[in-house]
């Protein structure tokens, strides 16, 4: 009996060692697979890791820069103007971090101009780590990206974002996310309503455009948006086919659909009698 018990104990120990060995092997394989996935990406970063994004491009006038900074949960455009950023644009830019690197070559002794990487035209930096965007491969349609000392091929979808004007990165909402409006002051001729403050609090443009300084004149009417401690003015450029409001501080124009006129500019006797 003692011999049988010892045999069973030995067998159990062997089985335990086998199980531990298999568990270790599986863990090692998972770690290796995770490392391979990490190595197959452009940068070891995710959207949650980011605190700065800088877009640079070569224009006729030289190198222009668009800089985004994170403050808590909000992203802000800090160059060329200070404004809250469209969060959709940030998420779109970050998608390149998840794309798989299809091929990678050392840059040494390579003709960078052949890949569209010299002279540099479009660059994006995530947390200070720069990626230079070049041409697309004529066979795979993947894009050449200079990443440190490596030329990498990536199936990316953000190249068009690098060519967009800075105004396209401005948030569409007229009121900053952190603001809580307490009052809205409209020009004479418009009515007040219980829903006026909430309507302006949630108002969103369908597009944002750069402000033409020549569109500003002293006789323009304005809307004053107030919180308990702050206020801002929007100049009324048009209330006919569209609602067009200028924000001189941000150098932008917000364009809203005319369908929002009744909520944002309730007229006492109809919109047609209100100031244009």
C-alpha positions as CSV (number, residue, x, y, z in Angstrom):
1,X,0.0,0.0,0.0
2,X,2.8,2.4,0.9
3,X,4.5,1.7,-2.4
4,X,1.2,2.3,-4.3
5,X,0.7,5.6,-2.4
6,X,4.2,6.7,-3.3
7,X,3.6,5.9,-6.9
8,X,0.4,7.9,-7.0
9,X,2.1,10.8,-5.3
10,X,4.9,10.7,-7.8
11,X,2.4,10.6,-10.7
12,X,0.5,13.5,-9.3
13,X,3.8,15.5,-9.0
14,X,4.7,14.7,-12.6
15,X,1.2,15.7,-13.7
16,X,1.5,18.9,-11.7
17,X,4.8,19.7,-13.3
18,X,3.4,19.0,-16.7
19,X,0.4,21.3,-16.1
20,X,2.7,24.1,-14.8
21,X,5.0,23.6,-17.8
22,X,2.1,23.9,-20.2
23,X,0.8,27.0,-18.4
24,X,4.2,28.6,-18.6
25,X,4.4,27.7,-22.3
26,X,1.0,29.1,-23.0
27,X,1.8,32.3,-21.1
28,X,5.1,32.7,-23.0
29,X,3.4,32.2,-26.3
30,X,0.8,34.8,-25.5
31,X,3.5,37.2,-24.4
32,X,5.4,36.5,-27.7
33,X,2.2,37.0,-29.7
34,X,1.5,40.3,-27.9
35,X,5.0,41.4,-28.5
36,X,4.7,40.6,-32.2
37,X,1.5,42.5,-32.5
38,X,3.2,45.5,-30.7
39,X,6.2,45.3,-33.0
40,X,3.8,45.2,-36.1
41,X,2.4,48.6,-35.2
42,X,3.9,52.0,-36.1
43,X,4.2,53.2,-32.5
44,X,3.6,51.5,-29.1
45,X,0.8,54.1,-28.4
46,X,-3.0,54.1,-28.2
47,X,-5.4,57.0,-28.2
48,X,-5.5,56.8,-24.4
49,X,-1.8,57.3,-24.3
50,X,-1.7,60.5,-26.3
51,X,-1.3,64.0,-24.9
52,X,-0.1,65.8,-28.0
53,X,-0.5,65.6,-31.8
54,X,1.3,67.9,-34.2
55,X,0.6,68.0,-38.0
56,X,3.2,69.7,-40.2
57,X,3.1,70.2,-44.0
58,X,5.1,72.1,-46.6
59,X,3.0,74.9,-48.2
60,X,4.0,77.5,-50.7
61,X,4.8,79.9,-47.9
62,X,6.9,77.4,-46.0
63,X,6.2,74.8,-43.3
64,X,2.9,75.2,-41.5
65,X,2.0,73.6,-38.2
66,X,-1.2,72.5,-36.5
67,X,-0.8,71.5,-32.9
68,X,-3.3,69.7,-30.7
69,X,-3.0,69.3,-26.9
70,X,-4.9,67.2,-24.5
71,X,-6.3,68.7,-21.2
72,X,-8.0,66.1,-19.2
73,X,-10.6,64.5,-21.4
74,X,-10.7,67.4,-23.9
75,X,-8.5,68.1,-26.9
76,X,-7.6,71.7,-27.9
77,X,-6.1,73.2,-31.0
78,X,-3.3,75.4,-29.7
79,X,-1.7,76.4,-33.1
80,X,-2.5,78.4,-35.2
81,X,-5.4,79.4,-32.8
82,X,-6.7,78.4,-29.4
83,X,-10.0,76.5,-29.7
84,X,-11.6,73.3,-28.7
85,X,-10.9,70.4,-31.1
86,X,-13.4,68.3,-33.0
87,X,-13.0,65.0,-31.2
88,X,-13.9,63.0,-34.3
89,X,-10.8,64.3,-36.0
90,X,-8.6,63.3,-33.1
91,X,-10.0,59.7,-33.1
92,X,-9.5,59.6,-36.9
93,X,-5.8,60.6,-36.6
94,X,-5.2,58.0,-33.9
95,X,-6.4,55.2,-36.1
96,X,-3.0,55.1,-37.8
97,X,-1.6,53.8,-34.5
98,X,-3.6,50.6,-34.9
99,X,-2.7,49.9,-38.5
100,X,-0.4,46.9,-39.2
101,X,3.0,47.5,-40.6
102,X,3.0,45.4,-43.8
103,X,6.8,45.7,-44.5
104,X,9.8,47.5,-43.0
105,X,13.2,48.4,-44.4
106,X,16.2,50.2,-42.9
107,X,16.5,53.8,-44.3
108,X,20.3,53.6,-44.5
109,X,21.5,53.9,-48.1
110,X,18.0,54.3,-49.4
111,X,17.0,57.1,-51.8
112,X,14.2,58.7,-49.7
113,X,13.0,60.8,-52.7
114,X,12.1,57.6,-54.5
115,X,9.5,56.9,-51.7
116,X,8.3,60.5,-51.6
117,X,10.0,61.0,-48.2
118,X,12.3,63.7,-49.3
119,X,11.7,66.6,-49.4
120,X,9.4,66.2,-46.5
121,X,5.8,67.3,-47.3
122,X,3.5,65.8,-44.6
123,X,4.4,64.8,-41.1
124,X,2.5,63.9,-37.9
125,X,3.9,63.5,-34.5
126,X,2.3,61.6,-31.6
127,X,3.7,62.5,-28.2
128,X,6.8,63.9,-30.0
129,X,7.4,60.8,-32.2
130,X,7.4,61.9,-35.8
131,X,6.0,59.9,-38.8
132,X,6.8,61.2,-42.3
133,X,4.3,60.4,-44.9
134,X,5.4,59.6,-48.5
135,X,4.0,58.1,-51.7
136,X,1.9,55.0,-52.0
137,X,3.2,51.7,-53.3
138,X,1.8,51.3,-56.8
139,X,1.2,47.6,-56.3
140,X,-0.2,47.3,-52.7
141,X,-1.4,51.0,-52.5
142,X,0.1,51.0,-49.0
143,X,1.8,54.2,-48.0
144,X,5.5,54.6,-47.3
145,X,6.1,56.1,-43.8
146,X,9.5,57.1,-42.4
147,X,9.5,56.1,-38.8
148,X,12.8,56.8,-37.2
149,X,15.4,54.7,-39.0
150,X,12.8,52.5,-40.8
151,X,10.8,53.0,-44.0
152,X,7.5,51.2,-43.4
153,X,4.6,50.3,-45.5
154,X,1.2,50.9,-43.9
155,X,-2.4,50.7,-45.1
156,X,-3.4,54.0,-43.6
157,X,-6.5,56.2,-43.9
158,X,-5.4,59.6,-42.4
159,X,-3.4,61.1,-45.3
160,X,-6.3,63.3,-46.4
161,X,-6.6,64.7,-42.8
162,X,-3.0,65.9,-43.1
163,X,-4.0,68.1,-46.1
164,X,-7.1,69.7,-44.5
165,X,-7.3,73.3,-43.3
166,X,-7.0,74.0,-39.6
167,X,-10.6,75.2,-39.4
168,X,-11.7,71.6,-40.0
169,X,-10.3,70.6,-36.7
170,X,-12.4,73.2,-34.7
171,X,-15.2,71.7,-32.6
172,X,-18.6,72.2,-34.2
173,X,-20.3,73.2,-31.0
174,X,-20.6,77.0,-30.5
175,X,-20.3,76.9,-26.7
176,X,-17.2,75.3,-25.1
177,X,-17.9,71.9,-23.4
178,X,-16.8,73.3,-20.0
179,X,-19.1,76.3,-20.2
180,X,-22.6,76.3,-18.6
181,X,-24.6,79.2,-20.0
182,X,-26.6,81.3,-17.7
183,X,-27.9,83.9,-20.1
184,X,-28.1,84.7,-23.8
185,X,-28.4,88.3,-25.0
186,X,-29.9,88.7,-28.5
187,X,-30.2,91.9,-30.6
188,X,-33.4,93.9,-30.3
189,X,-36.3,92.5,-32.3
190,X,-35.9,88.9,-31.1
191,X,-37.9,87.3,-28.4
192,X,-36.7,85.6,-25.2
193,X,-37.9,82.1,-24.5
194,X,-37.5,79.5,-21.7
195,X,-35.5,77.2,-24.0
196,X,-33.2,79.9,-25.4
197,X,-30.2,79.1,-23.1
198,X,-30.4,75.4,-23.6
199,X,-30.8,75.8,-27.3
200,X,-27.5,77.8,-27.5
201,X,-25.8,75.5,-25.0
202,X,-26.2,72.6,-27.4
203,X,-26.1,74.4,-30.8
204,X,-23.8,72.8,-33.4
205,X,-22.6,74.1,-36.7
206,X,-22.7,72.0,-39.9
207,X,-19.3,73.4,-40.8
208,X,-16.6,75.9,-39.7
209,X,-14.8,78.3,-42.0
210,X,-12.0,80.7,-41.6
211,X,-13.1,84.3,-40.9
212,X,-12.5,86.8,-43.6
213,X,-11.5,90.0,-41.7
214,X,-13.2,92.1,-44.4
215,X,-16.5,90.6,-43.4
216,X,-16.3,92.4,-40.1
217,X,-17.9,95.9,-39.8
218,X,-18.8,98.1,-36.8
219,X,-22.6,97.9,-37.6
220,X,-22.8,94.1,-37.3
221,X,-25.3,92.9,-34.6
222,X,-24.1,90.5,-32.0
223,X,-25.1,87.7,-29.7
224,X,-23.6,87.7,-26.2
225,X,-23.3,84.3,-24.4
226,X,-22.8,84.4,-20.7
227,X,-21.8,82.1,-17.9
228,X,-21.5,83.0,-14.2
229,X,-17.9,84.2,-14.8
230,X,-17.3,84.5,-18.5
231,X,-18.8,85.8,-21.7
232,X,-18.2,85.8,-25.4
233,X,-19.6,87.6,-28.4
234,X,-20.6,86.2,-31.8
235,X,-21.2,88.5,-34.7
236,X,-24.2,87.9,-36.9
237,X,-23.2,87.8,-40.6
238,X,-26.3,86.2,-42.1
239,X,-29.7,85.0,-40.9
240,X,-31.3,84.4,-44.3
241,X,-30.4,81.2,-46.1
242,X,-28.1,80.0,-43.3
243,X,-27.2,81.1,-39.8
244,X,-23.7,82.5,-40.2
245,X,-22.0,83.7,-37.0
246,X,-18.4,85.0,-36.6
247,X,-16.2,84.4,-33.6
248,X,-13.4,87.0,-34.0
249,X,-11.5,85.6,-31.0
250,X,-11.0,82.3,-32.8
251,X,-10.9,83.8,-36.3
252,X,-13.7,81.4,-37.4
253,X,-17.2,81.5,-38.8
254,X,-19.8,79.0,-37.7
255,X,-22.4,78.0,-40.3
256,X,-25.7,76.5,-39.0
257,X,-28.8,75.3,-40.9
258,X,-31.6,77.8,-41.2
259,X,-33.8,75.2,-39.5
260,X,-32.3,76.2,-36.2
261,X,-33.4,79.8,-36.5
262,X,-36.6,79.4,-34.6
263,X,-34.7,78.0,-31.6
264,X,-31.7,80.3,-31.6
265,X,-33.3,83.5,-32.9
266,X,-37.0,83.4,-31.9
267,X,-38.5,86.5,-33.5
268,X,-41.3,88.5,-31.8
269,X,-43.4,88.6,-35.0
270,X,-41.6,86.2,-37.3
271,X,-38.1,85.8,-38.6
272,X,-38.7,88.0,-41.6
273,X,-39.2,91.0,-39.3
274,X,-36.1,90.3,-37.3
275,X,-32.8,92.2,-38.1
276,X,-30.7,90.6,-40.9
